[in-house]
mmCIF file of C-alpha atoms in Angstrom:
data_model
loop_
_atom_site.group_PDB
_atom_site.id
_atom_site.type_symbol
_atom_site.label_atom_id
_atom_site.label_comp_id
_atom_site.label_asym_id
_atom_site.label_seq_id
_atom_site.Cartn_x
_atom_site.Cartn_y
_atom_site.Cartn_z
ATOM 1 C CA UNK A 1 -6.504 15.051 -6.588
ATOM 2 C CA UNK A 2 -2.844 14.106 -6.724
ATOM 3 C CA UNK A 3 -0.851 10.895 -6.318
ATOM 4 C CA UNK A 4 2.872 11.089 -5.693
ATOM 5 C CA UNK A 5 5.499 8.444 -5.059
ATOM 6 C CA UNK A 6 9.261 8.712 -4.824
ATOM 7 C CA UNK A 7 9.699 5.195 -6.155
ATOM 8 C CA UNK A 8 9.572 5.253 -9.942
ATOM 9 C CA UNK A 9 10.615 1.639 -10.539
ATOM 10 C CA UNK A 10 7.742 -0.553 -11.815
ATOM 11 C CA UNK A 11 6.791 -3.831 -10.147
ATOM 12 C CA UNK A 12 8.059 -2.974 -6.669
ATOM 13 C CA UNK A 13 6.551 -2.181 -3.273
ATOM 14 C CA UNK A 14 6.389 1.565 -2.742
ATOM 15 C CA UNK A 15 5.022 4.267 -0.450
ATOM 16 C CA UNK A 16 2.848 6.922 -2.047
ATOM 17 C CA UNK A 17 0.669 9.857 -1.031
ATOM 18 C CA UNK A 18 -2.892 10.601 -2.160
ATOM 19 C CA UNK A 19 -3.645 14.280 -1.567
ATOM 20 C CA UNK A 20 -5.303 17.491 -2.796
ATOM 21 C CA UNK A 21 -8.872 16.210 -2.864
ATOM 22 C CA UNK A 22 -11.044 19.120 -3.943
ATOM 23 C CA UNK A 23 -13.919 18.259 -1.592
ATOM 24 C CA UNK A 24 -11.645 17.768 1.453
ATOM 25 C CA UNK A 25 -8.367 19.475 0.477
ATOM 26 C CA UNK A 26 -6.553 18.939 3.791
ATOM 27 C CA UNK A 27 -6.775 15.131 3.665
ATOM 28 C CA UNK A 28 -3.676 13.086 2.848
ATOM 29 C CA UNK A 29 -3.513 9.299 2.628
ATOM 30 C CA UNK A 30 -0.408 7.151 2.597
ATOM 31 C CA UNK A 31 -0.352 4.087 0.351
ATOM 32 C CA UNK A 32 -0.494 1.100 0.304
ATOM 33 C CA UNK A 33 -3.927 1.590 1.803
ATOM 34 C CA UNK A 34 -7.234 -0.211 2.054
ATOM 35 C CA UNK A 35 -10.640 1.184 1.067
ATOM 36 C CA UNK A 36 -13.356 0.601 3.660
ATOM 37 C CA UNK A 37 -15.919 -1.754 2.126
ATOM 38 C CA UNK A 38 -19.504 -0.497 2.394
ATOM 39 C CA UNK A 39 -23.004 -1.595 1.450
ATOM 40 C CA UNK A 40 -25.393 1.222 0.647
ATOM 41 C CA UNK A 41 -22.682 3.644 1.696
ATOM 42 C CA UNK A 42 -22.415 2.262 5.248
ATOM 43 C CA UNK A 43 -19.919 -0.123 6.825
ATOM 44 C CA UNK A 44 -21.700 -3.503 7.245
ATOM 45 C CA UNK A 45 -22.836 -4.300 10.812
ATOM 46 C CA UNK A 46 -21.426 -1.032 12.178
ATOM 47 C CA UNK A 47 -23.122 2.280 12.778
ATOM 48 C CA UNK A 48 -21.171 5.376 11.899
ATOM 49 C CA UNK A 49 -20.471 6.081 15.590
ATOM 50 C CA UNK A 50 -19.193 2.549 16.178
ATOM 51 C CA UNK A 51 -17.013 2.735 13.066
ATOM 52 C CA UNK A 52 -15.457 5.926 14.407
ATOM 53 C CA UNK A 53 -14.620 3.987 17.573
ATOM 54 C CA UNK A 54 -12.884 1.352 15.440
ATOM 55 C CA UNK A 55 -10.747 4.011 13.767
ATOM 56 C CA UNK A 56 -10.678 7.754 14.242
ATOM 57 C CA UNK A 57 -8.275 8.207 11.331
ATOM 58 C CA UNK A 58 -9.450 9.548 7.952
ATOM 59 C CA UNK A 59 -10.440 6.735 5.612
ATOM 60 C CA UNK A 60 -11.488 6.166 2.009
ATOM 61 C CA UNK A 61 -14.765 4.351 1.403
ATOM 62 C CA UNK A 62 -15.458 1.826 -1.338
ATOM 63 C CA UNK A 63 -18.974 2.431 -2.704
ATOM 64 C CA UNK A 64 -20.457 -0.085 -5.160
ATOM 65 C CA UNK A 65 -23.166 0.856 -7.628
ATOM 66 C CA UNK A 66 -24.678 -2.601 -7.041
ATOM 67 C CA UNK A 67 -25.539 -1.797 -3.426
ATOM 68 C CA UNK A 68 -26.564 1.832 -3.993
ATOM 69 C CA UNK A 69 -28.596 1.558 -7.192
ATOM 70 C CA UNK A 70 -31.941 1.985 -5.408
ATOM 71 C CA UNK A 71 -30.743 5.312 -3.983
ATOM 72 C CA UNK A 72 -30.167 7.069 -7.306
ATOM 73 C CA UNK A 73 -33.527 8.844 -7.559
ATOM 74 C CA UNK A 74 -33.414 9.971 -3.921
ATOM 75 C CA UNK A 75 -29.913 11.407 -4.306
ATOM 76 C CA UNK A 76 -30.982 13.170 -7.513
ATOM 77 C CA UNK A 77 -34.060 14.650 -5.826
ATOM 78 C CA UNK A 78 -32.064 16.037 -2.894
ATOM 79 C CA UNK A 79 -29.495 17.558 -5.277
ATOM 80 C CA UNK A 80 -26.540 16.715 -3.009
ATOM 81 C CA UNK A 81 -23.597 14.366 -3.559
ATOM 82 C CA UNK A 82 -23.653 10.787 -2.360
ATOM 83 C CA UNK A 83 -21.291 11.396 0.581
ATOM 84 C CA UNK A 84 -23.646 14.020 2.007
ATOM 85 C CA UNK A 85 -26.711 11.884 1.308
ATOM 86 C CA UNK A 86 -25.455 8.973 3.448
ATOM 87 C CA UNK A 87 -24.005 11.335 6.067
ATOM 88 C CA UNK A 88 -20.411 10.262 5.361
ATOM 89 C CA UNK A 89 -19.200 13.626 4.061
ATOM 90 C CA UNK A 90 -15.979 13.493 6.103
ATOM 91 C CA UNK A 91 -14.841 10.423 4.131
ATOM 92 C CA UNK A 92 -13.411 10.332 0.625
ATOM 93 C CA UNK A 93 -15.352 7.853 -1.528
ATOM 94 C CA UNK A 94 -14.444 5.670 -4.486
ATOM 95 C CA UNK A 95 -17.293 4.324 -6.637
ATOM 96 C CA UNK A 96 -17.068 0.933 -8.370
ATOM 97 C CA UNK A 97 -19.591 -0.939 -10.499
ATOM 98 C CA UNK A 98 -19.679 -4.328 -8.756
ATOM 99 C CA UNK A 99 -19.749 -5.328 -5.093
ATOM 100 C CA UNK A 100 -16.419 -7.059 -4.437
ATOM 101 C CA UNK A 101 -17.769 -9.266 -1.613
ATOM 102 C CA UNK A 102 -20.506 -10.850 -3.753
ATOM 103 C CA UNK A 103 -20.055 -13.119 -6.738
ATOM 104 C CA UNK A 104 -20.961 -11.300 -9.945
ATOM 105 C CA UNK A 105 -22.999 -13.550 -12.281
ATOM 106 C CA UNK A 106 -21.137 -14.253 -15.500
ATOM 107 C CA UNK A 107 -22.264 -14.361 -19.115
ATOM 108 C CA UNK A 108 -24.657 -11.402 -19.276
ATOM 109 C CA UNK A 109 -22.530 -8.927 -21.222
ATOM 110 C CA UNK A 110 -24.078 -7.215 -24.243
ATOM 111 C CA UNK A 111 -22.532 -5.064 -26.933
ATOM 112 C CA UNK A 112 -23.548 -1.604 -25.696
ATOM 113 C CA UNK A 113 -24.417 -2.284 -22.051
ATOM 114 C CA UNK A 114 -22.920 -3.625 -18.828
ATOM 115 C CA UNK A 115 -25.108 -5.424 -16.259
ATOM 116 C CA UNK A 116 -25.341 -4.014 -12.749
ATOM 117 C CA UNK A 117 -26.636 -6.595 -10.272
ATOM 118 C CA UNK A 118 -28.882 -4.916 -7.747
ATOM 119 C CA UNK A 119 -31.158 -6.187 -4.970
ATOM 120 C CA UNK A 120 -33.947 -6.227 -7.588
ATOM 121 C CA UNK A 121 -31.953 -8.178 -10.162
ATOM 122 C CA UNK A 122 -30.042 -7.241 -13.314
ATOM 123 C CA UNK A 123 -30.085 -3.728 -14.742
ATOM 124 C CA UNK A 124 -28.293 -3.173 -18.054
ATOM 125 C CA UNK A 125 -26.663 0.254 -18.358
ATOM 126 C CA UNK A 126 -25.147 2.043 -21.320
ATOM 127 C CA UNK A 127 -22.083 4.218 -20.810
ATOM 128 C CA UNK A 128 -24.221 7.378 -20.966
ATOM 129 C CA UNK A 129 -26.679 6.021 -18.392
ATOM 130 C CA UNK A 130 -23.753 5.139 -16.151
ATOM 131 C CA UNK A 131 -22.321 8.631 -16.456
ATOM 132 C CA UNK A 132 -25.743 10.100 -15.644
ATOM 133 C CA UNK A 133 -25.534 8.221 -12.332
ATOM 134 C CA UNK A 134 -21.965 9.372 -11.744
ATOM 135 C CA UNK A 135 -23.099 12.981 -12.188
ATOM 136 C CA UNK A 136 -25.808 12.376 -9.589
ATOM 137 C CA UNK A 137 -23.506 10.739 -7.011
ATOM 138 C CA UNK A 138 -20.483 12.978 -7.706
ATOM 139 C CA UNK A 139 -17.950 10.567 -6.146
ATOM 140 C CA UNK A 140 -14.432 11.740 -5.338
ATOM 141 C CA UNK A 141 -13.066 8.880 -7.458
ATOM 142 C CA UNK A 142 -14.698 6.366 -9.758
ATOM 143 C CA UNK A 143 -13.823 3.771 -12.372
ATOM 144 C CA UNK A 144 -14.999 4.166 -15.958
ATOM 145 C CA UNK A 145 -17.452 1.535 -17.180
ATOM 146 C CA UNK A 146 -15.785 -1.631 -18.485
ATOM 147 C CA UNK A 147 -16.296 -5.327 -19.199
ATOM 148 C CA UNK A 148 -14.691 -7.204 -16.299
ATOM 149 C CA UNK A 149 -16.459 -10.518 -16.871
ATOM 150 C CA UNK A 150 -13.316 -12.657 -17.180
ATOM 151 C CA UNK A 151 -11.422 -15.108 -14.995
ATOM 152 C CA UNK A 152 -8.831 -17.887 -15.278
ATOM 153 C CA UNK A 153 -11.282 -20.014 -17.343
ATOM 154 C CA UNK A 154 -12.150 -17.328 -19.903
ATOM 155 C CA UNK A 155 -11.413 -18.084 -23.556
ATOM 156 C CA UNK A 156 -9.283 -15.892 -25.790
ATOM 157 C CA UNK A 157 -12.427 -14.824 -27.634
ATOM 158 C CA UNK A 158 -14.063 -13.693 -24.364
ATOM 159 C CA UNK A 159 -10.960 -11.784 -23.167
ATOM 160 C CA UNK A 160 -10.514 -10.116 -26.548
ATOM 161 C CA UNK A 161 -14.168 -9.087 -26.579
ATOM 162 C CA UNK A 162 -13.818 -7.765 -23.011
ATOM 163 C CA UNK A 163 -10.952 -5.500 -24.072
ATOM 164 C CA UNK A 164 -12.793 -4.219 -27.147
ATOM 165 C CA UNK A 165 -15.910 -3.410 -25.154
ATOM 166 C CA UNK A 166 -13.927 -1.876 -22.285
ATOM 167 C CA UNK A 167 -12.091 0.386 -24.730
ATOM 168 C CA UNK A 168 -15.350 1.579 -26.298
ATOM 169 C CA UNK A 169 -17.031 2.085 -22.919
ATOM 170 C CA UNK A 170 -14.058 3.987 -21.517
ATOM 171 C CA UNK A 171 -13.968 6.328 -24.506
ATOM 172 C CA UNK A 172 -17.634 7.244 -24.001
ATOM 173 C CA UNK A 173 -17.184 7.730 -20.244
ATOM 174 C CA UNK A 174 -14.030 9.790 -20.651
ATOM 175 C CA UNK A 175 -15.643 12.157 -23.146
ATOM 176 C CA UNK A 176 -18.547 12.727 -20.752
ATOM 177 C CA UNK A 177 -16.201 13.134 -17.778
ATOM 178 C CA UNK A 178 -14.010 15.690 -19.554
ATOM 179 C CA UNK A 179 -17.000 17.794 -20.572
ATOM 180 C CA UNK A 180 -18.934 17.588 -17.301
ATOM 181 C CA UNK A 181 -19.127 20.631 -15.023
ATOM 182 C CA UNK A 182 -20.509 18.423 -12.236
ATOM 183 C CA UNK A 183 -17.454 16.137 -12.215
ATOM 184 C CA UNK A 184 -14.708 18.744 -12.058
ATOM 185 C CA UNK A 185 -13.817 17.614 -8.542
ATOM 186 C CA UNK A 186 -14.006 13.884 -9.389
ATOM 187 C CA UNK A 187 -11.190 11.679 -10.677
ATOM 188 C CA UNK A 188 -11.788 8.926 -13.223
ATOM 189 C CA UNK A 189 -9.725 5.718 -13.322
ATOM 190 C CA UNK A 190 -9.416 3.301 -16.227
ATOM 191 C CA UNK A 191 -9.836 -0.457 -15.831
ATOM 192 C CA UNK A 192 -7.199 -2.766 -17.294
ATOM 193 C CA UNK A 193 -9.177 -5.652 -18.811
ATOM 194 C CA UNK A 194 -8.197 -8.845 -20.616
ATOM 195 C CA UNK A 195 -8.368 -11.594 -18.028
ATOM 196 C CA UNK A 196 -5.322 -13.883 -18.035
ATOM 197 C CA UNK A 197 -4.651 -13.362 -21.740
ATOM 198 C CA UNK A 198 -1.346 -11.451 -21.925
ATOM 199 C CA UNK A 199 -1.788 -10.159 -25.521
ATOM 200 C CA UNK A 200 -5.347 -8.967 -24.788
ATOM 201 C CA UNK A 201 -4.255 -7.274 -21.584
ATOM 202 C CA UNK A 202 -1.395 -5.594 -23.469
ATOM 203 C CA UNK A 203 -3.903 -4.064 -25.885
ATOM 204 C CA UNK A 204 -5.894 -2.706 -22.932
ATOM 205 C CA UNK A 205 -2.758 -1.270 -21.311
ATOM 206 C CA UNK A 206 -1.488 0.360 -24.498
ATOM 207 C CA UNK A 207 -4.839 2.064 -25.016
ATOM 208 C CA UNK A 208 -5.060 3.463 -21.467
ATOM 209 C CA UNK A 209 -1.473 4.161 -20.432
ATOM 210 C CA UNK A 210 -1.198 7.538 -22.164
ATOM 211 C CA UNK A 211 -4.619 8.798 -21.104
ATOM 212 C CA UNK A 212 -4.860 11.656 -18.612
ATOM 213 C CA UNK A 213 -5.739 9.467 -15.610
ATOM 214 C CA UNK A 214 -4.666 9.468 -11.984
ATOM 215 C CA UNK A 215 -4.532 5.683 -11.971
ATOM 216 C CA UNK A 216 -5.818 2.287 -13.037
ATOM 217 C CA UNK A 217 -7.922 -0.554 -11.667
ATOM 218 C CA UNK A 218 -6.311 -3.931 -12.383
ATOM 219 C CA UNK A 219 -9.426 -5.973 -13.163
ATOM 220 C CA UNK A 220 -10.616 -9.067 -14.992
ATOM 221 C CA UNK A 221 -8.840 -11.584 -12.731
ATOM 222 C CA UNK A 222 -11.974 -12.850 -10.956
ATOM 223 C CA UNK A 223 -15.749 -12.442 -10.695
ATOM 224 C CA UNK A 224 -15.700 -11.077 -7.132
ATOM 225 C CA UNK A 225 -17.182 -12.862 -4.145
ATOM 226 C CA UNK A 226 -15.772 -15.068 -1.358
ATOM 227 C CA UNK A 227 -14.044 -17.449 -3.799
ATOM 228 C CA UNK A 228 -11.390 -14.766 -4.399
ATOM 229 C CA UNK A 229 -10.018 -15.670 -0.946
ATOM 230 C CA UNK A 230 -8.854 -18.974 -2.438
ATOM 231 C CA UNK A 231 -6.998 -17.532 -5.444
ATOM 232 C CA UNK A 232 -3.274 -18.193 -4.894
ATOM 233 C CA UNK A 233 -0.655 -15.570 -5.676
ATOM 234 C CA UNK A 234 1.056 -17.861 -8.174
ATOM 235 C CA UNK A 235 -2.089 -17.843 -10.334
ATOM 236 C CA UNK A 236 -2.117 -14.079 -10.843
ATOM 237 C CA UNK A 237 1.568 -13.166 -10.532
ATOM 238 C CA UNK A 238 2.601 -13.378 -14.202
ATOM 239 C CA UNK A 239 -0.409 -11.380 -15.410
ATOM 240 C CA UNK A 240 -0.104 -8.675 -12.740
ATOM 241 C CA UNK A 241 3.666 -8.423 -13.184
ATOM 242 C CA UNK A 242 3.276 -7.992 -16.948
ATOM 243 C CA UNK A 243 0.600 -5.357 -16.378
ATOM 244 C CA UNK A 244 2.629 -3.399 -13.851
ATOM 245 C CA UNK A 245 5.735 -3.384 -16.040
ATOM 246 C CA UNK A 246 3.838 -1.760 -18.904
ATOM 247 C CA UNK A 247 1.850 0.831 -16.943
ATOM 248 C CA UNK A 248 3.357 4.213 -15.953
ATOM 249 C CA UNK A 249 5.119 3.729 -12.607
ATOM 250 C CA UNK A 250 3.981 7.072 -11.224
ATOM 251 C CA UNK A 251 0.241 6.306 -11.487
ATOM 252 C CA UNK A 252 -2.046 4.848 -8.803
ATOM 253 C CA UNK A 253 -2.777 1.095 -9.066
ATOM 254 C CA UNK A 254 -5.938 -0.421 -7.547
ATOM 255 C CA UNK A 255 -6.942 -4.076 -7.110
ATOM 256 C CA UNK A 256 -10.415 -4.791 -5.717
ATOM 257 C CA UNK A 257 -11.548 -8.102 -4.250
ATOM 258 C CA UNK A 258 -11.420 -10.327 -1.186
ATOM 259 C CA UNK A 259 -7.736 -11.215 -1.569
ATOM 260 C CA UNK A 260 -6.307 -13.106 1.392
ATOM 261 C CA UNK A 261 -3.455 -11.385 3.278
ATOM 262 C CA UNK A 262 -0.733 -13.489 1.614
ATOM 263 C CA UNK A 263 -1.934 -12.457 -1.835
ATOM 264 C CA UNK A 264 -2.216 -8.840 -0.691
ATOM 265 C CA UNK A 265 1.449 -8.865 0.352
ATOM 266 C CA UNK A 266 2.495 -10.315 -2.998
ATOM 267 C CA UNK A 267 0.447 -7.724 -4.863
ATOM 268 C CA UNK A 268 2.017 -4.969 -2.757
ATOM 269 C CA UNK A 269 5.424 -6.299 -3.810
ATOM 270 C CA UNK A 270 4.310 -5.928 -7.424
ATOM 271 C CA UNK A 271 3.376 -2.267 -6.887
ATOM 272 C CA UNK A 272 -0.382 -2.337 -6.154
ATOM 273 C CA UNK A 273 -1.308 0.680 -4.012
ATOM 274 C CA UNK A 274 -4.980 0.271 -3.069
ATOM 275 C CA UNK A 275 -7.142 -2.664 -1.900
ATOM 276 C CA UNK A 276 -10.485 -2.972 -0.070
ATOM 277 C CA UNK A 277 -11.816 -4.518 3.157
ATOM 278 C CA UNK A 278 -14.234 -7.008 1.618
ATOM 279 C CA UNK A 279 -11.954 -9.761 3.002
ATOM 280 C CA UNK A 280 -12.635 -9.016 6.699
ATOM 281 C CA UNK A 281 -16.326 -8.712 5.808
ATOM 282 C CA UNK A 282 -16.299 -12.189 4.238
ATOM 283 C CA UNK A 283 -14.504 -13.561 7.315
ATOM 284 C CA UNK A 284 -17.096 -11.938 9.574
ATOM 285 C CA UNK A 285 -19.984 -13.454 7.599
ATOM 286 C CA UNK A 286 -18.396 -16.867 8.207
ATOM 287 C CA UNK A 287 -18.401 -16.145 11.981
ATOM 288 C CA UNK A 288 -14.614 -16.178 12.042
ATOM 289 C CA UNK A 289 -12.065 -13.856 13.612
ATOM 290 C CA UNK A 290 -8.774 -12.826 12.036
ATOM 291 C CA UNK A 291 -5.693 -13.958 13.975
ATOM 292 C CA UNK A 292 -2.975 -13.826 11.316
ATOM 293 C CA UNK A 293 -1.267 -10.916 13.118
ATOM 294 C CA UNK A 294 -0.982 -12.880 16.396
ATOM 295 C CA UNK A 295 2.726 -13.688 16.413
ATOM 296 C CA UNK A 296 3.648 -13.316 20.079
ATOM 297 C CA UNK A 297 4.774 -16.303 22.138
ATOM 298 C CA UNK A 298 1.931 -16.197 24.648
ATOM 299 C CA UNK A 299 -0.844 -16.043 22.056
ATOM 300 C CA UNK A 300 -2.599 -19.373 21.521
ATOM 301 C CA UNK A 301 -3.899 -18.556 18.040
ATOM 302 C CA UNK A 302 -1.683 -20.576 15.725
ATOM 303 C CA UNK A 303 -3.655 -20.080 12.514
ATOM 304 C CA UNK A 304 -4.814 -17.134 10.422
ATOM 305 C CA UNK A 305 -8.462 -17.335 11.580
ATOM 306 C CA UNK A 306 -10.501 -18.962 14.318
ATOM 307 C CA UNK A 307 -14.139 -20.043 14.058
ATOM 308 C CA UNK A 308 -16.089 -18.871 17.086
ATOM 309 C CA UNK A 309 -18.786 -21.502 16.478
ATOM 310 C CA UNK A 310 -16.432 -24.295 17.562
ATOM 311 C CA UNK A 311 -17.213 -25.938 20.899
ATOM 312 C CA UNK A 312 -13.639 -25.541 22.159
ATOM 313 C CA UNK A 313 -14.374 -21.845 22.738
ATOM 314 C CA UNK A 314 -17.464 -22.436 24.893
ATOM 315 C CA UNK A 315 -15.437 -22.033 28.096
ATOM 316 C CA UNK A 316 -12.514 -19.990 26.769
ATOM 317 C CA UNK A 317 -12.617 -16.770 28.760
ATOM 318 C CA UNK A 318 -9.702 -15.120 26.997
ATOM 319 C CA UNK A 319 -10.072 -12.482 24.255
ATOM 320 C CA UNK A 320 -9.679 -13.327 20.585
ATOM 321 C CA UNK A 321 -6.139 -11.973 20.766
ATOM 322 C CA UNK A 322 -4.474 -10.978 24.021
ATOM 323 C CA UNK A 323 -2.514 -8.213 22.278
ATOM 324 C CA UNK A 324 -5.329 -6.776 20.148
ATOM 325 C CA UNK A 325 -6.474 -3.280 21.123
ATOM 326 C CA UNK A 326 -9.890 -3.427 19.472
ATOM 327 C CA UNK A 327 -13.087 -2.866 21.452
ATOM 328 C CA UNK A 328 -14.104 -6.505 21.104
ATOM 329 C CA UNK A 329 -10.884 -7.953 22.492
ATOM 330 C CA UNK A 330 -10.710 -5.386 25.320
ATOM 331 C CA UNK A 331 -14.261 -6.094 26.517
ATOM 332 C CA UNK A 332 -15.350 -9.601 25.501
ATOM 333 C CA UNK A 333 -14.165 -13.213 25.596
ATOM 334 C CA UNK A 334 -14.196 -16.044 23.085
ATOM 335 C CA UNK A 335 -16.772 -17.793 25.280
ATOM 336 C CA UNK A 336 -19.164 -14.853 24.995
ATOM 337 C CA UNK A 337 -18.639 -14.617 21.233
ATOM 338 C CA UNK A 338 -19.229 -18.361 20.959
ATOM 339 C CA UNK A 339 -22.497 -17.920 22.850
ATOM 340 C CA UNK A 340 -23.586 -15.117 20.506
ATOM 341 C CA UNK A 341 -22.778 -17.268 17.470
ATOM 342 C CA UNK A 342 -24.643 -20.309 18.790
ATOM 343 C CA UNK A 343 -27.720 -18.276 19.683
ATOM 344 C CA UNK A 344 -27.586 -16.319 16.409
ATOM 345 C CA UNK A 345 -27.549 -12.933 18.130
ATOM 346 C CA UNK A 346 -27.073 -9.929 15.831
ATOM 347 C CA UNK A 347 -24.353 -8.651 18.155
ATOM 348 C CA UNK A 348 -22.068 -11.469 16.986
ATOM 349 C CA UNK A 349 -21.523 -9.825 13.595
ATOM 350 C CA UNK A 350 -21.020 -6.400 15.172
ATOM 351 C CA UNK A 351 -18.289 -7.591 17.551
ATOM 352 C CA UNK A 352 -16.566 -9.735 14.915
ATOM 353 C CA UNK A 353 -16.645 -6.917 12.365
ATOM 354 C CA UNK A 354 -15.077 -4.544 14.905
ATOM 355 C CA UNK A 355 -12.227 -6.983 15.515
ATOM 356 C CA UNK A 356 -11.688 -7.993 11.887
ATOM 357 C CA UNK A 357 -11.776 -4.406 10.611
ATOM 358 C CA UNK A 358 -9.319 -3.322 13.309
ATOM 359 C CA UNK A 359 -6.962 -6.186 12.467
ATOM 360 C CA UNK A 360 -7.030 -5.417 8.749
ATOM 361 C CA UNK A 361 -6.343 -1.726 9.242
ATOM 362 C CA UNK A 362 -3.445 -2.675 11.534
ATOM 363 C CA UNK A 363 -2.222 -5.019 8.809
ATOM 364 C CA UNK A 364 -1.866 -2.144 6.362
ATOM 365 C CA UNK A 365 -0.051 -0.053 8.967
ATOM 366 C CA UNK A 366 2.411 -2.922 9.289
ATOM 367 C CA UNK A 367 2.747 -3.135 5.493
ATOM 368 C CA UNK A 368 3.603 0.560 5.198
ATOM 369 C CA UNK A 369 6.096 0.371 8.059
ATOM 370 C CA UNK A 370 7.687 -2.765 6.579
ATOM 371 C CA UNK A 371 8.206 -1.034 3.229
ATOM 372 C CA UNK A 372 9.811 1.966 4.931
ATOM 373 C CA UNK A 373 12.034 -0.291 7.075
ATOM 374 C CA UNK A 374 12.814 -2.638 4.165
ATOM 375 C CA UNK A 375 11.433 -5.601 6.155
ATOM 376 C CA UNK A 376 8.494 -6.584 3.942
ATOM 377 C CA UNK A 377 9.997 -10.027 3.349
ATOM 378 C CA UNK A 378 10.040 -10.691 7.099
ATOM 379 C CA UNK A 379 6.389 -9.638 7.282
ATOM 380 C CA UNK A 380 5.535 -12.076 4.500
ATOM 381 C CA UNK A 381 7.278 -14.936 6.314
ATOM 382 C CA UNK A 382 5.317 -14.309 9.526
ATOM 383 C CA UNK A 383 1.975 -14.161 7.752
ATOM 384 C CA UNK A 384 2.821 -17.183 5.617
ATOM 385 C CA UNK A 385 3.588 -19.184 8.764
ATOM 386 C CA UNK A 386 0.134 -18.415 10.165
ATOM 387 C CA UNK A 387 -1.507 -19.734 7.011
ATOM 388 C CA UNK A 388 0.454 -22.981 7.137
ATOM 389 C CA UNK A 389 -0.387 -23.974 10.697
ATOM 390 C CA UNK A 390 -2.247 -27.221 11.276
ATOM 391 C CA UNK A 391 -5.515 -27.676 13.174
ATOM 392 C CA UNK A 392 -7.131 -24.560 11.660
ATOM 393 C CA UNK A 393 -9.341 -24.017 8.627
ATOM 394 C CA UNK A 394 -7.063 -23.536 5.644
ATOM 395 C CA UNK A 395 -7.857 -21.032 2.899
ATOM 396 C CA UNK A 396 -8.130 -23.742 0.252
ATOM 397 C CA UNK A 397 -10.927 -25.546 2.115
ATOM 398 C CA UNK A 398 -14.601 -24.802 1.452
ATOM 399 C CA UNK A 399 -16.006 -22.057 3.682
ATOM 400 C CA UNK A 400 -19.511 -21.328 4.853
ATOM 401 C CA UNK A 401 -20.459 -18.609 2.389
ATOM 402 C CA UNK A 402 -24.220 -19.142 2.535
ATOM 403 C CA UNK A 403 -24.805 -15.553 3.640
ATOM 404 C CA UNK A 404 -23.061 -14.042 0.646
ATOM 405 C CA UNK A 405 -23.471 -16.459 -2.260
ATOM 406 C CA UNK A 406 -26.456 -17.000 -4.484
ATOM 407 C CA UNK A 407 -28.308 -19.816 -6.196
ATOM 408 C CA UNK A 408 -30.968 -18.872 -8.733
ATOM 409 C CA UNK A 409 -31.144 -15.125 -8.144
ATOM 410 C CA UNK A 410 -28.692 -12.472 -7.085
ATOM 411 C CA UNK A 411 -29.716 -10.732 -3.867
ATOM 412 C CA UNK A 412 -28.227 -7.827 -1.958
ATOM 413 C CA UNK A 413 -28.334 -7.423 1.830
#
């Protein structure tokens, strides 16, 4: 696998190309791009055929170990890679440890293991056990095991410990990766740990920056889940900017999590290349539809989302967005979607996911075009305006995250 970019300056928006995948050598992907969020290797609420109707373009899938842990023995017994096992062999896949749409419980780190939160609870894995799983799944890309249990509230002791453990875990994973015949076609990425502690993060960067890696995952800024939507760009800017300035400019940079579109744009400006679609999934679970791209004069959507449960849509026979080309907007009205939401029909999530996924993929097309045309600042202003409109649910207000948050136990699906 190869990543190339003509823009060598750190901390700046750039266009890059991911290419030369050994499993699918003729696939090229332009960055900034978004990984398609999956659970158990499948796009939530959508069958494979429906997903292909949402987008016929080649995509990269985000696969979390949390949601696929129960499949390990079956994949091992069939002796095929994970992509073939879930019948998604035409898609490049990127394996992560945690599920970015679900809050990862904090405070369970141990010296030699990292907890993986599965549908059956916590499973503590050593680096060697993790690499055993990687050799079973044989992902196209994956992140080395690390301690990402930090956030804005983490102490200096916790961030320092996270870096020490991440360094030790990476070393064990990298040795296994380099010696493995089964992973010759897989690329390993290192995770930059250290939370919001600049000195700790610098130690992590200095350790990883000269390693033979295709790229890095910028981690340790949150504990995943729907609360990431509310993290403002100003909170993470200094840490990300420091990180990007120290890392090699020609390497791939990944940031996972349900970042809102404004934060995504600011991270793109700092040089982040890859994100994921857990944000539209979170919006779908809240029975909302994305409207932050609706900027035409005759569109009545003034905010960044609309909630289809609201009574004002009961007799609104217009589509979610009059200019959206998704299957939902071309065939259904807000009134029908409101009816599905009120009656708790399963089709509600299917139709909302189709729209929200389509909108988010269009968003990244706009980002790439804006970088090429040098109009990214104009794009930011338009999106920012949608988030500031009155009479809509603002991102800093509590959202209905019952479907994807947890009380006493951590559950998947």
